[in-house]
Coordinates of C-alpha atoms and ligand atoms in Angstrom, one line a residue:
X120 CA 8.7 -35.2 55.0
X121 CA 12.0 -35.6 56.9
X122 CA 14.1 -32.5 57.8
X123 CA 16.6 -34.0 54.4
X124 CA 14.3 -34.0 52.7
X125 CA 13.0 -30.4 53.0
X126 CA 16.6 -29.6 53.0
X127 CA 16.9 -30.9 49.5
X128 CA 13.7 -29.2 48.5
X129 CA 15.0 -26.0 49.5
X130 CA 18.1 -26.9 47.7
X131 CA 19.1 -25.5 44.0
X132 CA 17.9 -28.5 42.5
X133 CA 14.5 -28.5 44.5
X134 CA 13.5 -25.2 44.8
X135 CA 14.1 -24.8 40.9
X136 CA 11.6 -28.1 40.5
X137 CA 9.4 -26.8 42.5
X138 CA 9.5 -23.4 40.7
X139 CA 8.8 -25.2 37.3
X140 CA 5.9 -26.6 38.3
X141 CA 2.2 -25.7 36.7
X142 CA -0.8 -25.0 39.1
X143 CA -2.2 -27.6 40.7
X144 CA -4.2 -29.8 39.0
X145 CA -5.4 -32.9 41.1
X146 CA -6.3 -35.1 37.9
X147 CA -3.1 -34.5 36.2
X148 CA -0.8 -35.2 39.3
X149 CA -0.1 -38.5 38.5
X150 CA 1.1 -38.3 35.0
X151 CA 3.0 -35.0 36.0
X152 CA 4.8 -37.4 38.3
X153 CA 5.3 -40.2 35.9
X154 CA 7.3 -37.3 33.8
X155 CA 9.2 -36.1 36.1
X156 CA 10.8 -39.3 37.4
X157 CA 11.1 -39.9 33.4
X158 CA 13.2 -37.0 33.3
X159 CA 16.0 -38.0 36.2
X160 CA 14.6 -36.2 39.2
X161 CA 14.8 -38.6 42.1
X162 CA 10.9 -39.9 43.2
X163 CA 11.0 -38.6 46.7
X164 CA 11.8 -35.0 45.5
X165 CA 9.2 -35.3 43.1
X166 CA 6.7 -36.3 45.5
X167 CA 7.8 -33.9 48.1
X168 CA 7.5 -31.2 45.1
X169 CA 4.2 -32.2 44.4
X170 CA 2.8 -32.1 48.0
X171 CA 4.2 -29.1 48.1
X172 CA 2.0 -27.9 45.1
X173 CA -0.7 -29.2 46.4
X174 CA -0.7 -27.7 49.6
X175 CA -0.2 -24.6 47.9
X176 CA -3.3 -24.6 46.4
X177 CA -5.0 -25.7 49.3
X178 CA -3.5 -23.1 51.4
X179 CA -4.9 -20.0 49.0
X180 CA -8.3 -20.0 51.1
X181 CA -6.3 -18.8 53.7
X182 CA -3.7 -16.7 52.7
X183 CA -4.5 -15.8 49.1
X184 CA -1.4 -15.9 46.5
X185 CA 0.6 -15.4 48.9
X186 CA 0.4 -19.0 49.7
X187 CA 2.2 -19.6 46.4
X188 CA 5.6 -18.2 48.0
X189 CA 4.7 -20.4 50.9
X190 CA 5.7 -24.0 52.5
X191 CA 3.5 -26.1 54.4
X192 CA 2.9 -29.3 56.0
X193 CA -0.3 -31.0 56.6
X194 CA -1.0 -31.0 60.1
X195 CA 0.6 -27.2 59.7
X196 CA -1.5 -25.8 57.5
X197 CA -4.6 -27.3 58.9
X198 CA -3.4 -25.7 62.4
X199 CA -2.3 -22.5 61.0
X200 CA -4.3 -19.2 61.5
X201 CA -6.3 -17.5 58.3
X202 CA -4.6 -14.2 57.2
X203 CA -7.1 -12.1 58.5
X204 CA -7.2 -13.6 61.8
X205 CA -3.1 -13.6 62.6
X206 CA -3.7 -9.8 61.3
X207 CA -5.9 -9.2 64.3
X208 CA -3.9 -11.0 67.1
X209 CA -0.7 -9.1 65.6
X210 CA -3.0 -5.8 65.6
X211 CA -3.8 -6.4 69.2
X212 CA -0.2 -7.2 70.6
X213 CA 0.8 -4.2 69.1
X214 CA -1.6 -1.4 70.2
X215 CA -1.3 -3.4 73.6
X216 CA 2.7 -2.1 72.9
X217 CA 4.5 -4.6 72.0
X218 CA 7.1 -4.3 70.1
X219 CA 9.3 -7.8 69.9
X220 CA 6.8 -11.3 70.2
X221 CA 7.9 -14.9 71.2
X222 CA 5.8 -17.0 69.1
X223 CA 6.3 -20.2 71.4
X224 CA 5.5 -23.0 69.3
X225 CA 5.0 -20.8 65.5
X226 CA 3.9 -23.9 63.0
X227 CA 4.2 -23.0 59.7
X228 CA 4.8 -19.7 61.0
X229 CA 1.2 -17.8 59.9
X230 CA 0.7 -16.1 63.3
X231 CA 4.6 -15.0 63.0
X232 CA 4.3 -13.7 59.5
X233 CA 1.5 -11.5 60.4
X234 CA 3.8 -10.6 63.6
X235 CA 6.3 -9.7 61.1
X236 CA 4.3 -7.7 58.6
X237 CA 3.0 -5.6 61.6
X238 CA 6.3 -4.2 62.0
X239 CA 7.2 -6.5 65.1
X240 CA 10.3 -8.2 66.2
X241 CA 9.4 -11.4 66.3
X242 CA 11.1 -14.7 68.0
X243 CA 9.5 -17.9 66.7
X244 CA 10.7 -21.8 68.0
X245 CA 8.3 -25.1 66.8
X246 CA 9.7 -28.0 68.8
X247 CA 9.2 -30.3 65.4
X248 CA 12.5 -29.8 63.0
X249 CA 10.4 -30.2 60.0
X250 CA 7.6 -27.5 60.9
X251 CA 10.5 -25.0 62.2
X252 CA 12.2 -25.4 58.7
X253 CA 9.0 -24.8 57.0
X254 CA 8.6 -21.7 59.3
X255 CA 12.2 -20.4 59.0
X256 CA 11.5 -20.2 55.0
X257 CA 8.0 -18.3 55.7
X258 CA 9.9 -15.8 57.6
X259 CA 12.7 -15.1 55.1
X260 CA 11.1 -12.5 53.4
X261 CA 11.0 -10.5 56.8
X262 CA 14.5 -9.3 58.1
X263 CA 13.1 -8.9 62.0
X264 CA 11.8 -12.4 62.1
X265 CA 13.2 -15.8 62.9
X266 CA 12.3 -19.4 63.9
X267 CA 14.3 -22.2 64.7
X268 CA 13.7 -26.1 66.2
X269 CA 13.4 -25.4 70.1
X270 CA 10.9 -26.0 72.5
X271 CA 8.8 -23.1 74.2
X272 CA 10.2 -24.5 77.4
X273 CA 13.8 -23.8 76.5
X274 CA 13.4 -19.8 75.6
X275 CA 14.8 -17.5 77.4
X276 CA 12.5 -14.0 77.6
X277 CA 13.8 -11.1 78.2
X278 CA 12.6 -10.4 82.1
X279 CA 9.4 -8.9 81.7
X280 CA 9.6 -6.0 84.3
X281 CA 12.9 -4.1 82.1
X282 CA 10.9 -5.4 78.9
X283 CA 7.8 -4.1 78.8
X284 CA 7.9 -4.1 74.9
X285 CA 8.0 -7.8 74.9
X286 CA 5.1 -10.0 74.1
X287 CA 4.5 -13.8 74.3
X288 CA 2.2 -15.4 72.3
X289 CA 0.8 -19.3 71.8
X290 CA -1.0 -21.5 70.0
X291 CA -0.6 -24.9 71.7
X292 CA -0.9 -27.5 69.9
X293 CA -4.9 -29.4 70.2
X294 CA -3.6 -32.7 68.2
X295 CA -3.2 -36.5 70.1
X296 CA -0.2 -37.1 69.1
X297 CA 0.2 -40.8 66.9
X298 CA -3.2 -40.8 66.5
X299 CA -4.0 -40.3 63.0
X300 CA -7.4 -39.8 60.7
X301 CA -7.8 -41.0 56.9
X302 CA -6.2 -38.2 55.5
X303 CA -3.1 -38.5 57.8
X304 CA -3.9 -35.8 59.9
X305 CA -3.4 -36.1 63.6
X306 CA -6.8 -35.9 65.8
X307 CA -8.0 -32.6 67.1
X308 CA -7.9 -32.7 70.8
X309 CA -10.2 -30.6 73.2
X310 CA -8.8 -31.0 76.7
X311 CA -7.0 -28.3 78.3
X312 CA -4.6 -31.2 80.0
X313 CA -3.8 -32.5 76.1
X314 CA -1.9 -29.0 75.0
X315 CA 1.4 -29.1 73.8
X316 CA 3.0 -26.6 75.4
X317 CA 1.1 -27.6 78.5
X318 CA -1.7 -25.7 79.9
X319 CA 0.7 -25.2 83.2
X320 CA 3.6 -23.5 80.9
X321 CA 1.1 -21.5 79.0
X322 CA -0.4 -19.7 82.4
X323 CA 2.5 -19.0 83.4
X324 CA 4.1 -17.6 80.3
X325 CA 0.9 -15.3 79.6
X326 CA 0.9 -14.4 83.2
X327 CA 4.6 -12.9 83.6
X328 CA 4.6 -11.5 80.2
X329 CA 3.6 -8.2 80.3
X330 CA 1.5 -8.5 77.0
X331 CA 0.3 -11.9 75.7
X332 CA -2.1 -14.2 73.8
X333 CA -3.6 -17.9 73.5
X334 CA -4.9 -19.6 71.4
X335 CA -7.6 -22.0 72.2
X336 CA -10.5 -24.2 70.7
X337 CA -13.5 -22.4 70.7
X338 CA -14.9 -25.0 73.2
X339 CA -13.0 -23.5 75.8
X340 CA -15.4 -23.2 79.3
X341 CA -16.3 -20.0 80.6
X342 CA -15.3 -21.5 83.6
X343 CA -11.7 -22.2 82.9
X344 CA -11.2 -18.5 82.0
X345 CA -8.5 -16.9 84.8
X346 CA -9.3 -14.2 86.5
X347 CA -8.1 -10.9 84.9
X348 CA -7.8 -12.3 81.6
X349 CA -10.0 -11.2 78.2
X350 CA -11.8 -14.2 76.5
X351 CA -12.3 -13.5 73.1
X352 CA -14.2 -16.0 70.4
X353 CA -14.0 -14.7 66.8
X354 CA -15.9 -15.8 64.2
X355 CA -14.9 -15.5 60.1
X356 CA -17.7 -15.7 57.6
X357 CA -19.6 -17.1 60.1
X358 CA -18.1 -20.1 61.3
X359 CA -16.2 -20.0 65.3
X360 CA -12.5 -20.6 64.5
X361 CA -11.1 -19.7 68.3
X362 CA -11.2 -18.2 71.1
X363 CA -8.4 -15.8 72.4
X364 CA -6.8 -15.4 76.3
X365 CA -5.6 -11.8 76.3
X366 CA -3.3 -11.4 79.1
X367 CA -2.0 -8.4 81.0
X368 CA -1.7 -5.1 78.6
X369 CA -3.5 -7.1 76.2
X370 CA -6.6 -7.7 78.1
X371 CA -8.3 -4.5 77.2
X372 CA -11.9 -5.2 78.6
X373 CA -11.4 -8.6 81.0
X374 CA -14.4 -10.7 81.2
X375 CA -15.8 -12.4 77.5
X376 CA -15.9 -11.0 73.8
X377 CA -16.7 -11.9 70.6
X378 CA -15.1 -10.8 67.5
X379 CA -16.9 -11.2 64.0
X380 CA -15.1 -11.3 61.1
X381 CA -15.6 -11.4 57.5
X382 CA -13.3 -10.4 54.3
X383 CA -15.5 -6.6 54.2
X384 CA -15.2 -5.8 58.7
X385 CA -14.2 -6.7 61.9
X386 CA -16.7 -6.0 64.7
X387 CA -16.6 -6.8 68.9
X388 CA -18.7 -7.2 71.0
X389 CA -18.3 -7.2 75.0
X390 CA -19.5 -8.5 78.1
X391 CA -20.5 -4.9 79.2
X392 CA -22.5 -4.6 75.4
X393 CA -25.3 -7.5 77.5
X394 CA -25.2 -6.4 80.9
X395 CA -28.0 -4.8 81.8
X396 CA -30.1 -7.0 78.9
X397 CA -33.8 -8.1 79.4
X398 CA -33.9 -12.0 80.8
X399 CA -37.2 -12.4 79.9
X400 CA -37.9 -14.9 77.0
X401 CA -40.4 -14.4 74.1
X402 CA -44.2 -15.6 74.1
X403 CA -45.2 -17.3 70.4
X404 CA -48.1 -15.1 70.7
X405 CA -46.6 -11.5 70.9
X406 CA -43.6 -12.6 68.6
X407 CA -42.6 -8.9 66.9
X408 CA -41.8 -7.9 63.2
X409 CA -38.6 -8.5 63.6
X410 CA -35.8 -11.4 64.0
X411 CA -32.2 -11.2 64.9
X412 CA -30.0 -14.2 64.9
X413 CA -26.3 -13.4 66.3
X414 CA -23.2 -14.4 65.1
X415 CA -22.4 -17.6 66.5
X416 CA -19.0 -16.2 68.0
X417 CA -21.2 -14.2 69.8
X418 CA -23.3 -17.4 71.0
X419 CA -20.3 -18.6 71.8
X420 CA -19.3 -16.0 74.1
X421 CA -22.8 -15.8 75.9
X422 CA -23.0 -12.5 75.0
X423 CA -26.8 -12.8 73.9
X424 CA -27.6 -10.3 76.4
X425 CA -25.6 -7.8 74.0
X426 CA -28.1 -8.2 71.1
X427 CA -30.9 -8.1 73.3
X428 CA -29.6 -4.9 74.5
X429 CA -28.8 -3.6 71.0
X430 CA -32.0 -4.3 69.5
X431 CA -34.3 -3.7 72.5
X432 CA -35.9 -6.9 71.9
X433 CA -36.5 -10.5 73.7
X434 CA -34.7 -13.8 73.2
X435 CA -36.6 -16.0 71.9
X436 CA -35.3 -18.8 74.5
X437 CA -32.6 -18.6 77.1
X438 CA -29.1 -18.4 75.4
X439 CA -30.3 -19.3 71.6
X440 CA -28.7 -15.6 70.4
X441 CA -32.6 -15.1 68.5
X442 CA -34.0 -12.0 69.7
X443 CA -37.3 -10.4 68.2
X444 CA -37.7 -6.8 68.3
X445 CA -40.6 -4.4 67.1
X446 CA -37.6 -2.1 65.8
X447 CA -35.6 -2.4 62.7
X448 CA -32.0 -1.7 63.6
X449 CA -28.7 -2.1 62.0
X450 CA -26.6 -5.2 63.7
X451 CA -23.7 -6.1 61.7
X452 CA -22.8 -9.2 63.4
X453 CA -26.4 -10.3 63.6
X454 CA -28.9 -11.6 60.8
X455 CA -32.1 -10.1 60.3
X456 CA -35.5 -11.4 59.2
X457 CA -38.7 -10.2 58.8
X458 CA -41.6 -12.5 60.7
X459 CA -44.3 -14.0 58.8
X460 CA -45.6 -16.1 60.9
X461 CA -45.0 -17.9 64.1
X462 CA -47.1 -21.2 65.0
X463 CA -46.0 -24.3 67.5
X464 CA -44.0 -27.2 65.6
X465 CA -46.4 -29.1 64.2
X466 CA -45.9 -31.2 61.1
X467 CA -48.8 -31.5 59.9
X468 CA -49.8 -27.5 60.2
X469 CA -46.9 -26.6 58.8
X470 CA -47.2 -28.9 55.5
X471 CA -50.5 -27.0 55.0
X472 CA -48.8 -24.0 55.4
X473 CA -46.4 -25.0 52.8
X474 CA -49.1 -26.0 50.6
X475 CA -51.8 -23.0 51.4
X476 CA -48.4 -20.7 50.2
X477 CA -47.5 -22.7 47.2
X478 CA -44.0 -23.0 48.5
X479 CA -41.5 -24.8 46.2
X480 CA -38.3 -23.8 47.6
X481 CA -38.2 -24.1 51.2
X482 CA -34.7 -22.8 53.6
X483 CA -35.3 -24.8 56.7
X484 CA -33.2 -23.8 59.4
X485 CA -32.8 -25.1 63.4
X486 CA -31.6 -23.2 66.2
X487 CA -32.1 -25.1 69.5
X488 CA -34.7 -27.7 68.3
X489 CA -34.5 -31.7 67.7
X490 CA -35.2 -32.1 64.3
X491 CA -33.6 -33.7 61.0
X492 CA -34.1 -30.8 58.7
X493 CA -34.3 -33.1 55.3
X494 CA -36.3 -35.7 56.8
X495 CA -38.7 -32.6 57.9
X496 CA -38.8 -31.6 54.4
X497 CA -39.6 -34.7 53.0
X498 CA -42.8 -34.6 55.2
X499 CA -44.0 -31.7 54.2
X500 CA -43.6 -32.0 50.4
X501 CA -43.2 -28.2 49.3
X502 CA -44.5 -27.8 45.7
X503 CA -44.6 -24.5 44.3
X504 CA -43.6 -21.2 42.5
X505 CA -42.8 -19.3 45.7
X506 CA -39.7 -19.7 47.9
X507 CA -40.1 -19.1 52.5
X508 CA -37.5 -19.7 55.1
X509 CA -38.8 -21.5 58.3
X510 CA -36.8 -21.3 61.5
X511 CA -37.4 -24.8 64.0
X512 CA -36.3 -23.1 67.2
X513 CA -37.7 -22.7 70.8
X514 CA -39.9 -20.0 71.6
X515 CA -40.5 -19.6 76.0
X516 CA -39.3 -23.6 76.6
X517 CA -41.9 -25.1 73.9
X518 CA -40.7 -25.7 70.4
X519 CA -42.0 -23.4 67.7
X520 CA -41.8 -22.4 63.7
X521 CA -41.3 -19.3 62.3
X522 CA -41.8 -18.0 59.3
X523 CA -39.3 -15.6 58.0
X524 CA -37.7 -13.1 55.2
X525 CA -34.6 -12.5 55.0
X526 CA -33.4 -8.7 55.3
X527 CA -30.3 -7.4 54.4
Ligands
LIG36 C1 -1.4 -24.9 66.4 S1 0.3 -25.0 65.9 C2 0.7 -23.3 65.7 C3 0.1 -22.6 64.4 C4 0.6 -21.2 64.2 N1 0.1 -20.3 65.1 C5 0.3 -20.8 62.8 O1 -0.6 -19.9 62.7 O2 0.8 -21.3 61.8 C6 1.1 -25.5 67.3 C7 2.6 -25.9 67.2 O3 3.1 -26.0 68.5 C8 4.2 -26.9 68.4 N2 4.6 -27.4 69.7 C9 3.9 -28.3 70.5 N3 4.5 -28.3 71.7 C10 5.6 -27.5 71.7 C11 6.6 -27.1 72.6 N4 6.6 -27.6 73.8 N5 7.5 -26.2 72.2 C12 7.5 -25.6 71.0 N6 6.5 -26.0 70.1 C13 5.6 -26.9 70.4 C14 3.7 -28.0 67.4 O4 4.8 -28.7 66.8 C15 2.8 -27.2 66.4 O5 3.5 -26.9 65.3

């Protein structure tokens, strides 16, 4: 979409075509077009209408109906942050005390409407014309919010000793430029010298700020975390979405965190939750009753220890975020299984355990082990009336199967 383009979509004529349109419906796009430029509307408006739509609908896994009231372009709502994350950073730069945010390089603006809805003053600039327009009209609903075309480089903050209301945050952007997937999408970068605003500029804006935030990939190295700072990967519904530089007033607890998220709670875990945790690694032959598997944000972290800790078990290898435990304890951000059985990986024992059990439907999962989970149960051939859940993981160094049930 060009910036005339979006102009005109915003326009009387556009915004009213847009308005008129039905939900989505992917197989009736076409002929929906076909009318449309039937009834005088010019092609490009109809097709910028209809991406629009589309979009939309797209867009409701992240931000519910609201997305309905929303614009959006491809690459910006693939980048932009899920509702229930952006209400967490905005959360955090507030009880840190901020009261006005510089969103240096806003996208589609989901981070900044969050921002907004917190109550906050927030300053938002995208150095692409298009994605700034798309912003500025996801911030109209919000009197104390505004974005415009500049570049993070260009913004003048307030000097952070007189304003120690005033937070920065980023996202930079993790795309290669001109280089483009099937979809049109530009490719996800993870090197910390490919962010747009720079690595450099991000530093030092978090740094002389006296509260801020970055996004990163949740790849980011332990090792690249600066000194001071809070690392924080969250999880939502399981899967790692990012991890988090707090900065300054917003680095509550410095060192690494996890945050797990689903629709229902929010929990965190930190560094000082593992220290102190057992090192030792379990033995296949004194596995316990029970089996914790933590949230991979919490993998992600290398806060194992914290689980360890929590549960007063082992880890079933160094790092794997398995732990068994005599105890049953409630761990929200942790699954829990009961132990069946635990025997070393061997196909051909474990088909006879399928078939000793009668087991029809079989849950294979792998945590830490090199093995093709379907090709694994082709070999073994469950047949049966009764359902199990095997775990292929590592158990001391040697690789091992174990035989589990879930537990709520
Ligand atoms: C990952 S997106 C931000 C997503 C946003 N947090 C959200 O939730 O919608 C990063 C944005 O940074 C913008 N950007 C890249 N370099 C920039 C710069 N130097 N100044 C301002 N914006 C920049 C890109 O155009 C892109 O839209």
């Amino acid at each position: 979409m060009t910036p005339a383009l979006l102009a005109r979509l915003l326009s009387g004529e556009g915004a009213a075509l847009l308005a008129s349109l039905p939900p989505y419906d992917e197989a009736a796009a076409f002929t929906l077009a076909d009318r449309l430029r039937a009834d005088g509307f010019d092609p490009d408006l109809v097709a910028a209408a209809l991406t629009q739509s589309r979009l939309r609908a797209r867009a409701e896994r992240k931000f519910g109906a609201a997305a309905h009231s929303m614009l959006f372009t491809v690459d910006g709502l693939e980048q932009a942050t899920r509702r229930q994350i952006a209400q967490l950073h905005a959360r955090r730069l507030s009880d840190s005390g901020a009261r006005q945010v510089f969103d240096l390089g806003c996208g589609v603006g989901a981070d900044a409407r969050a921002f907004a809805t917190a109550g906050l003053r927030v300053t938002a600039v995208d150095a692409d014309e298009v994605t700034a327009g798309v912003a500025e009209f996801n911030l109209r609903p919000f009197e104390h919010a505004r974005a415009r075309c500049d570049l993070a480089e260009n913004v003048a903050i307030p000097d952070q000793q007189l304003a120690r209301d005033v937070a920065v945050w980023l996202d930079p952007a993790r795309r290669t430029p001109g280089v483009s997937d099937m979809q049109g999408r530009t490719r996800r970068t993870f090197r910390l010298d490919q962010l747009a605003p720079s690595w450099d500029l991000v530093r030092e804006l978090c740094a002389g700020a006296a509260t801020a935030g970055v996004k990163l990939s949740p790849s980011f190295a332990h090792a690249q975390i600066p000194p001071g700072t809070q690392a924080q990967w969250t999880s939502y519904e399981g899967e790692v979405l990012e991890c988090v530089l707090w900065w300054n007033n917003a680095a509550w607890d410095a060192g690494r965190s996890a945050v797990v998220v689903s629709d229902q709670f929010a929990y965190e875990v930190l560094e000082r939750d593992a220290a102190g945790a057992n090192p030792e690694t379990a033995r296949l032959d004194r596995m316990h009753g029970y089996l914790y598997e933590a949230d991979r944000a919490v993998i992600r972290a290398g806060l194992s220890g914290a689980l360890v800790r929590r549960v007063d078990g082992v880890e079933l290898d160094t790092g794997v975020g398995i732990v068994t435990s005599p105890r049953e304890v409630l761990v929200p951000w942790a699954k829990k299984y009961a132990v069946i059985d635990a025997i070393p990986f061997n196909v051909k024992a474990l088909r006879s355990w399928v078939r000793d059990h009668r087991i029809g439907r079989l849950t294979i999962k792998k945590k830490g082990a090199s093995v093709d989970p379907e090709q694994l149960r082709r070999q073994l051939r469950p047949r049966g009336d009764n359902d199990a859940t095997i775990l292929v993981t590592r158990v001391g160094g040697a690789q091992a199967v174990l035989m589990l049930s879930p537990l709520r």
